[in-house]
Coordinates of C-alpha atoms in Angstrom, one line a residue:
X112 CA -12.9 19.9 4.8
X113 CA -12.2 16.5 2.3
X114 CA -16.1 14.8 3.9
X115 CA -18.9 17.2 4.1
X116 CA -22.6 17.0 4.5
X117 CA -25.2 19.8 2.3
X118 CA -28.3 19.7 2.1
X119 CA -28.6 15.9 3.2
X120 CA -26.0 14.8 0.7
X121 CA -22.2 13.2 1.4
X122 CA -19.6 15.5 -0.7
X123 CA -16.6 14.6 -0.9
X124 CA -13.7 17.1 -1.8
X125 CA -16.3 19.5 -2.5
X126 CA -18.3 17.1 -5.1
X127 CA -22.1 15.8 -4.5
X128 CA -21.1 12.1 -4.0
X129 CA -24.9 11.3 -5.4
X130 CA -24.4 13.3 -8.4
X131 CA -20.8 11.4 -9.2
X132 CA -23.1 7.6 -9.1
X133 CA -25.5 9.4 -11.2
X134 CA -22.5 10.6 -13.6
X135 CA -20.4 7.7 -14.0
X136 CA -22.4 4.9 -12.3
X137 CA -21.7 2.5 -9.4
X138 CA -19.8 0.6 -8.2
X139 CA -17.5 4.0 -7.8
X140 CA -13.8 4.5 -6.4
X141 CA -14.0 8.3 -5.5
X142 CA -10.3 9.6 -4.4
X143 CA -9.6 12.9 -2.8
X144 CA -6.5 15.2 -4.3
X145 CA -6.4 17.0 -1.3
X146 CA -6.3 14.3 1.2
X147 CA -3.1 12.6 -0.6
X148 CA -1.9 16.3 -0.9
X149 CA -2.0 16.4 2.6
X150 CA -0.5 13.3 4.1
X151 CA 2.5 14.2 1.5
X152 CA 2.6 17.4 3.0
X153 CA 2.4 16.0 6.7
X154 CA 5.3 13.5 5.6
X155 CA 6.9 15.8 4.3
X156 CA 6.8 18.6 7.3
X157 CA 7.2 15.4 9.4
X158 CA 10.2 13.5 8.1
X159 CA 11.5 15.3 4.9
X160 CA 12.3 18.6 6.0
X161 CA 12.7 18.0 9.1
X162 CA 15.9 15.6 8.9
X163 CA 18.6 15.3 7.0
X164 CA 19.4 12.7 4.8
X165 CA 15.9 11.2 4.5
X166 CA 13.6 10.1 2.1
X167 CA 10.0 8.5 1.9
X168 CA 9.3 6.0 -1.0
X169 CA 5.3 5.7 -1.3
X170 CA 4.3 2.1 -1.4
X171 CA 2.2 1.6 -4.5
X172 CA 1.2 -1.4 -4.1
X173 CA -1.4 0.3 -2.0
X174 CA -2.9 2.4 -5.2
X175 CA -1.0 2.6 -8.0
X176 CA -2.1 3.9 -11.5
X177 CA -1.0 6.7 -13.6
X178 CA -2.5 9.8 -11.9
X179 CA -1.4 8.6 -8.4
X180 CA 2.2 8.4 -9.9
X181 CA 2.1 11.3 -11.5
X182 CA 0.8 13.4 -7.8
X183 CA 3.2 11.5 -6.1
X184 CA 6.0 12.3 -8.2
X185 CA 4.7 16.1 -7.8
X186 CA 4.8 15.9 -4.1
X187 CA 8.3 14.8 -4.0
X188 CA 8.1 10.9 -2.4
X189 CA 10.1 8.3 -4.2
X190 CA 8.4 5.1 -5.4
X191 CA 8.4 1.2 -3.9
X192 CA 7.3 -1.4 -6.4
X193 CA 6.7 -4.7 -5.9
X194 CA 6.4 -6.1 -9.7
X195 CA 7.1 -5.6 -13.1
X196 CA 3.2 -4.6 -13.9
X197 CA 3.8 -1.8 -11.3
X198 CA 7.3 -1.3 -13.1
X199 CA 5.7 -0.8 -16.1
X200 CA 3.1 1.7 -14.9
X201 CA 5.7 3.7 -13.5
X202 CA 7.7 3.8 -16.1
X203 CA 5.0 5.2 -18.5
X204 CA 4.1 7.9 -16.1
X205 CA 7.7 8.8 -16.9
X206 CA 8.8 8.0 -12.7
X207 CA 12.4 9.1 -12.5
X208 CA 14.4 6.0 -12.4
X209 CA 16.7 6.8 -10.0
X210 CA 13.4 7.6 -7.4
X211 CA 12.0 3.6 -7.4
X212 CA 13.1 0.9 -5.4
X213 CA 11.6 -2.9 -6.6
X214 CA 10.8 -4.9 -3.6
X215 CA 9.0 -8.2 -3.8
X216 CA 9.8 -11.6 -2.9
X217 CA 9.8 -13.9 -5.8
X218 CA 10.8 -11.4 -8.5
X219 CA 11.5 -12.9 -12.1
X220 CA 14.7 -13.0 -14.7
X221 CA 12.7 -11.4 -17.1
X222 CA 11.2 -8.4 -13.8
X223 CA 14.8 -7.9 -13.2
X224 CA 16.3 -7.3 -16.0
X225 CA 13.4 -4.7 -16.4
X226 CA 14.6 -2.7 -13.5
X227 CA 17.9 -3.0 -14.5
X228 CA 17.7 -1.8 -18.1
X229 CA 15.1 1.0 -16.5
X230 CA 17.7 1.8 -13.8
X231 CA 16.5 2.0 -10.7
X232 CA 17.6 3.5 -7.5
X233 CA 17.5 0.6 -5.6
X234 CA 16.3 -3.3 -5.7
X235 CA 15.4 -4.9 -2.4
X236 CA 16.8 -8.5 -2.3
X237 CA 14.6 -10.6 -0.5
X238 CA 16.7 -14.0 -1.3
X239 CA 19.7 -15.3 -1.8
X240 CA 19.8 -16.5 -5.0
X241 CA 18.4 -13.2 -6.5
X242 CA 21.8 -11.8 -5.9
X243 CA 23.2 -14.2 -8.3
X244 CA 20.7 -13.4 -10.7
X245 CA 21.4 -10.0 -10.4
X246 CA 25.0 -10.4 -11.2
X247 CA 24.5 -12.0 -13.9
X248 CA 22.0 -9.9 -16.0
X249 CA 24.2 -6.6 -15.0
X250 CA 27.4 -8.8 -16.7
X251 CA 25.0 -9.5 -19.2
X252 CA 23.7 -5.6 -20.3
X253 CA 27.0 -4.7 -18.9
X254 CA 25.3 -2.3 -16.1
X255 CA 25.7 -2.0 -12.5
X256 CA 22.8 -2.5 -10.1
X257 CA 22.4 -0.7 -6.4
X258 CA 21.0 -2.8 -4.3
X259 CA 19.6 -3.9 -0.3
X260 CA 19.2 -7.2 1.6
X261 CA 15.3 -7.0 2.9
X262 CA 16.0 -8.9 6.4
X263 CA 13.5 -10.7 8.8
X264 CA 13.8 -9.0 12.2
X265 CA 12.0 -11.1 14.2
X266 CA 9.6 -9.3 15.7
X267 CA 5.4 -9.6 16.3
X268 CA 3.8 -7.0 15.8
X269 CA -0.4 -6.6 17.1
X270 CA -2.2 -6.8 13.5
X271 CA -4.1 -9.6 12.0
X272 CA -1.8 -12.4 11.1
X273 CA -2.4 -12.3 7.3
X274 CA -0.6 -8.7 7.0
X275 CA 2.1 -9.8 9.6
X276 CA 5.4 -10.0 7.5
X277 CA 8.4 -8.8 10.4
X278 CA 8.2 -12.8 12.1
X279 CA 10.8 -15.4 12.2
X280 CA 8.1 -17.5 10.2
X281 CA 7.6 -15.5 6.6
X282 CA 8.4 -15.9 3.3
X283 CA 9.7 -12.3 3.2
X284 CA 13.3 -11.7 3.9
X285 CA 16.4 -13.0 4.0
X286 CA 17.2 -14.5 8.2
X287 CA 19.0 -12.7 10.5
X288 CA 21.4 -16.1 10.5
X289 CA 24.9 -15.0 9.9
X290 CA 26.4 -17.9 8.2
X291 CA 23.5 -17.2 5.6
X292 CA 23.2 -13.8 5.9
X293 CA 26.9 -12.3 5.9
X294 CA 28.1 -14.4 2.9
X295 CA 25.5 -13.0 0.5
X296 CA 26.4 -9.4 2.2
X297 CA 30.0 -10.2 1.3
X298 CA 29.2 -11.4 -2.6
X299 CA 27.4 -7.8 -2.6
X300 CA 30.3 -5.8 -1.2
X301 CA 32.8 -8.1 -3.4
X302 CA 30.7 -7.7 -6.8
X303 CA 32.0 -5.2 -9.2
X304 CA 28.3 -5.3 -10.9
X305 CA 27.0 -4.2 -7.4
X306 CA 26.6 -1.4 -4.9
X307 CA 25.9 -2.8 -1.8
X308 CA 23.5 -0.1 0.0
X309 CA 22.0 -1.6 2.9
X310 CA 19.3 -3.1 4.5
X311 CA 15.5 -2.9 4.3
X312 CA 12.7 -4.0 6.4
X313 CA 8.8 -4.1 6.8
X314 CA 7.3 -5.6 9.8
X315 CA 3.6 -5.5 8.8
X316 CA 0.5 -2.9 8.6
X317 CA -1.8 -1.2 10.3
X318 CA 0.3 -0.8 13.3
X319 CA -0.7 1.6 15.7
X320 CA 2.2 1.4 18.7
X321 CA 5.8 2.3 17.7
X322 CA 7.7 -0.3 20.1
X323 CA 7.7 -2.8 17.5
X324 CA 9.2 -0.1 14.5
X325 CA 11.6 0.5 17.4
X326 CA 12.4 -3.2 18.1
X327 CA 13.3 -4.3 14.7
X328 CA 15.2 -1.1 13.8
X329 CA 18.1 -1.6 17.0
X330 CA 18.1 -5.1 15.1
X331 CA 19.1 -3.5 11.7
X332 CA 21.1 -1.0 13.8
X333 CA 22.7 -4.0 15.1
X334 CA 23.5 -5.4 11.9
X335 CA 24.9 -2.5 10.4
X336 CA 27.0 -2.3 13.5
X337 CA 28.2 -6.4 13.1
X338 CA 28.7 -5.4 9.1
X339 CA 31.1 -2.8 10.0
X340 CA 32.9 -4.6 12.6
X341 CA 33.3 -8.2 10.9
X342 CA 33.3 -6.6 6.6
X343 CA 34.5 -3.0 7.1
X344 CA 32.0 -2.0 5.2
X345 CA 29.9 1.4 6.0
X346 CA 26.1 0.4 5.5
X347 CA 25.1 3.5 3.3
X348 CA 21.4 3.6 3.9
X349 CA 18.3 1.6 6.2
X350 CA 14.8 1.4 5.0
X351 CA 12.8 1.1 8.2
X352 CA 9.4 0.4 5.9
X353 CA 5.8 1.4 6.6
X354 CA 2.7 0.4 8.3
X355 CA 1.5 3.5 9.8
X356 CA -1.8 2.4 10.5
X357 CA -5.2 4.6 9.5
X358 CA -8.9 5.1 10.5
X359 CA -11.3 2.6 9.0
X360 CA -13.9 2.7 12.0
X361 CA -14.1 4.4 15.5
X362 CA -12.2 1.9 17.5
X363 CA -9.3 2.9 15.1
X364 CA -6.3 5.0 16.8
X365 CA -4.1 6.8 13.5
X366 CA -1.0 7.8 15.2
X367 CA 0.3 10.7 13.5
X368 CA 3.8 10.3 11.3
X369 CA 5.8 11.9 14.1
X370 CA 4.8 9.4 17.0
X371 CA 6.6 6.6 14.9
X372 CA 9.3 8.6 12.8
X373 CA 10.2 11.4 16.1
X374 CA 11.8 7.6 18.3
X375 CA 13.1 5.9 15.4
X376 CA 15.3 8.6 14.2
X377 CA 16.6 9.5 17.8
X378 CA 17.4 5.7 18.1
X379 CA 19.1 5.7 15.0
X380 CA 21.0 9.1 15.3
X381 CA 21.5 7.9 19.4
X382 CA 23.0 4.3 18.7
X383 CA 25.4 5.8 16.0
X384 CA 27.1 8.1 17.7
X385 CA 27.3 5.7 20.4
X386 CA 28.7 3.0 18.5
X387 CA 31.0 5.7 16.0
X388 CA 29.3 4.8 12.8
X389 CA 28.0 7.0 10.1
X390 CA 24.6 7.6 10.4
X391 CA 23.3 5.7 6.9
X392 CA 20.5 7.7 4.8
X393 CA 16.8 6.4 6.1
X394 CA 14.2 5.3 4.0
X395 CA 10.1 4.9 5.1
X396 CA 7.7 3.2 2.9
X397 CA 4.1 4.7 3.8
X398 CA 1.7 3.2 1.5
X399 CA -1.8 3.0 3.1
X400 CA -1.8 6.1 5.7
X401 CA -1.1 8.0 2.0
X402 CA -4.6 7.1 0.4
X403 CA -6.3 4.7 2.2
X404 CA -8.7 7.7 3.9
X405 CA -8.7 9.6 0.8
X406 CA -10.7 7.3 -0.9
X407 CA -14.2 6.4 -0.8
X408 CA -16.7 3.8 -2.8
X409 CA -20.3 4.0 -3.7
X410 CA -22.5 1.7 -4.4
X411 CA -26.2 1.4 -4.8
X412 CA -28.4 -1.0 -3.0
X413 CA -30.7 -3.1 -4.6
X414 CA -32.3 -6.3 -3.5
X415 CA -33.2 -5.6 0.9
X416 CA -33.9 -8.6 2.3
X417 CA -35.9 -8.7 5.6
X418 CA -35.1 -11.8 7.9
X419 CA -37.7 -11.3 11.0
X420 CA -35.7 -11.8 14.2
X421 CA -32.7 -12.4 12.6
X422 CA -30.7 -9.7 9.9
X423 CA -31.7 -7.5 7.2
X424 CA -29.5 -7.6 4.1
X425 CA -29.3 -4.6 1.7
X426 CA -26.8 -5.9 -1.1
X427 CA -24.9 -3.6 -3.1
X428 CA -23.9 -3.7 -6.7
X429 CA -20.5 -4.8 -6.2
X430 CA -18.9 -6.4 -3.2
X431 CA -15.5 -8.6 -2.5
X432 CA -14.3 -8.2 -5.9
X433 CA -14.0 -4.6 -5.5
X434 CA -13.6 -4.8 -1.4
X435 CA -11.8 -7.9 -0.7
X436 CA -10.3 -6.6 2.4
X437 CA -13.4 -7.7 4.5
X438 CA -13.7 -11.3 3.5
X439 CA -9.6 -12.2 3.3
X440 CA -9.6 -11.1 6.8
X441 CA -12.0 -9.3 8.9
X442 CA -10.9 -5.6 8.2
X443 CA -14.1 -3.6 9.1
X444 CA -15.6 -0.2 7.3
X445 CA -18.0 2.3 8.0
X446 CA -20.5 4.2 5.8
X447 CA -23.5 6.1 5.5
X448 CA -26.4 6.6 2.8
X449 CA -25.0 9.6 0.8
X450 CA -28.0 10.3 -0.4
X451 CA -29.6 10.3 3.2
X452 CA -26.8 11.7 5.0
X453 CA -28.8 14.1 7.4
X454 CA -31.6 11.9 8.2
X455 CA -32.1 9.5 11.7
X456 CA -30.8 6.4 11.9
X457 CA -33.5 4.7 11.9
X458 CA -32.4 0.9 11.6
X459 CA -29.7 -2.1 11.4
X460 CA -28.6 -3.8 8.3
X461 CA -26.2 -5.8 6.8
X462 CA -24.6 -4.7 3.4
X463 CA -23.9 -7.6 1.8
X464 CA -22.1 -7.8 -2.1
X465 CA -23.5 -9.7 -4.9
X466 CA -20.7 -12.5 -5.2
X467 CA -22.0 -15.7 -4.8
X468 CA -20.0 -16.2 -1.5
X469 CA -21.4 -15.8 2.1
X470 CA -18.2 -14.2 3.2
X471 CA -19.1 -11.6 0.5
X472 CA -20.7 -8.9 3.3
X473 CA -19.0 -5.8 3.5
X474 CA -20.9 -4.0 6.7
X475 CA -22.2 -6.2 8.7
X476 CA -24.8 -4.9 11.3
X477 CA -24.5 -0.9 10.4
X478 CA -27.3 1.6 11.2
X479 CA -28.4 3.5 8.5
X480 CA -32.1 5.4 7.7
X481 CA -35.1 3.7 6.1
X482 CA -33.1 1.8 3.2
X483 CA -34.5 1.7 0.1
X484 CA -34.0 0.2 -3.2
X485 CA -31.8 2.6 -5.7
X486 CA -29.8 4.6 -2.6
X487 CA -26.2 5.3 -2.6
X488 CA -24.0 3.7 0.4
X489 CA -20.9 5.4 0.6
X490 CA -17.6 3.1 2.2
X491 CA -15.1 5.2 4.2
X492 CA -11.4 4.5 3.8
X493 CA -11.5 2.6 0.8
X494 CA -8.7 4.5 -0.8
X495 CA -5.8 1.6 -0.1
X496 CA -6.7 -2.3 -1.7
X497 CA -9.6 -1.6 -2.7
X498 CA -8.7 -0.9 -6.7
X499 CA -5.5 -2.0 -6.1
X500 CA -7.1 -5.9 -5.2
X501 CA -10.2 -5.7 -7.2
X502 CA -10.5 -9.2 -9.4
X503 CA -13.3 -10.1 -11.9
X504 CA -14.6 -13.2 -10.0
X505 CA -18.0 -14.0 -11.2
X506 CA -17.3 -12.3 -14.5
X507 CA -18.2 -8.6 -12.2
X508 CA -16.3 -5.5 -13.9
X509 CA -13.5 -3.4 -11.8
X510 CA -15.2 -0.2 -11.3
X511 CA -13.8 3.3 -12.7
X512 CA -11.7 5.6 -10.4
X513 CA -12.9 9.2 -10.2
X514 CA -10.0 11.6 -9.0
X515 CA -12.0 14.9 -7.2
X516 CA -10.6 18.1 -5.9
X517 CA -12.5 21.3 -4.7
X518 CA -15.6 20.4 -6.8
X519 CA -14.2 19.5 -9.7
X520 CA -13.9 15.3 -10.7
X521 CA -11.6 13.6 -13.9
X522 CA -11.5 9.9 -14.6
X523 CA -8.8 8.4 -13.6
X524 CA -9.6 4.8 -14.9
X525 CA -11.9 3.9 -16.8
X526 CA -15.0 1.6 -15.7
X527 CA -13.9 -1.9 -17.5
X528 CA -16.7 -3.5 -20.0
X529 CA -17.7 -7.2 -20.5
X530 CA -15.3 -6.4 -23.7
X531 CA -12.6 -6.2 -21.6
X532 CA -13.4 -8.6 -19.4
X533 CA -13.0 -11.5 -22.0
X534 CA -10.4 -9.7 -24.1
X535 CA -7.8 -12.3 -23.7
X536 CA -10.2 -15.3 -24.0
X537 CA -10.1 -17.7 -26.9
X538 CA -12.4 -20.2 -28.5
X539 CA -9.7 -23.2 -29.9
X540 CA -10.6 -24.3 -33.5
X541 CA -11.4 -27.9 -31.7
X542 CA -14.4 -25.6 -30.1
X543 CA -15.9 -24.2 -33.3

């Protein structure tokens, strides 16, 4: 069991979170290795071992560190990166290049060259300009690149607009307009420097309804059929993206992977049989669902402000700098006082951050035991997009990350120091 309550304390993968806070300080990200492994094994059982010619690529933008990438490699998953920095981290972790796919809507020439030099398994082309850049880099280096085209399948999903990506009006992907798409596909087929693999889409995040995945897959399969009919080319691979939702609060519905994947594979197999197509390899890109619920954040309660008849605020020693999601798109979280985990819930408070912004509210109107300065507040399901989106706003330091398993803890990201915050700053001679 990942989460346990013992002796009035919250335990996470066998570790006393109150002791973790004392040992490593707060704010602190705590990641359960067991929980990550469980998700990887669920994907193995529900997809990799169940179906032939399929792959899972972890969308590392959710949480990309050296240790996390080593876990992903060990558990038999591939890797999705979206920047030179994420790719560099993968290279430093010695992640196998052939198991990396490079996504992103505005890859620079330097990033593309970096990916081609390393020999990544796939480059996901997001715009029509990119194909020419890849060709030129490959010509200069005497290399070949495997590419896929990201399309916008023009489906609308039930999620926050800031994390919806598959609609027609999107910065991501290439429009389905044949006059735009088919010439670049033909260019890729004809180019000696390019090996055209197939089609990619991603429709959004935090989804609990499989109908939009199925609608987008039908669009992609229709495109595969048209490519075969018009260009006489067999698409080798389809990437159905990720976006599988997780549980942040009791109101969230977390579907099992099979809820999405079984209907997707049934549709894919039946469509290809009906239209006499060779079934392409199928790839998915989960990120949040692998790591979100594996992580918690620990903060120390500081100033408490009671506004009679209005609200009681309890401020933490972090906030939107280590979890931007509530301020960015009204994401909701649940948490407890880790050092009073068995005590009666006796008051309603709003957990606020210490950044100088009114939007810096972590959890609004949560019930807790009598709250005091020095208490440890644990926020659940912060493994995804907590550390990944952390910033130095207000010159606040980025927290450490501790990996826990069976009662053992290891630091996998050191806490940032003040010296590190300003290490790239310089005073010009004119100001000395």
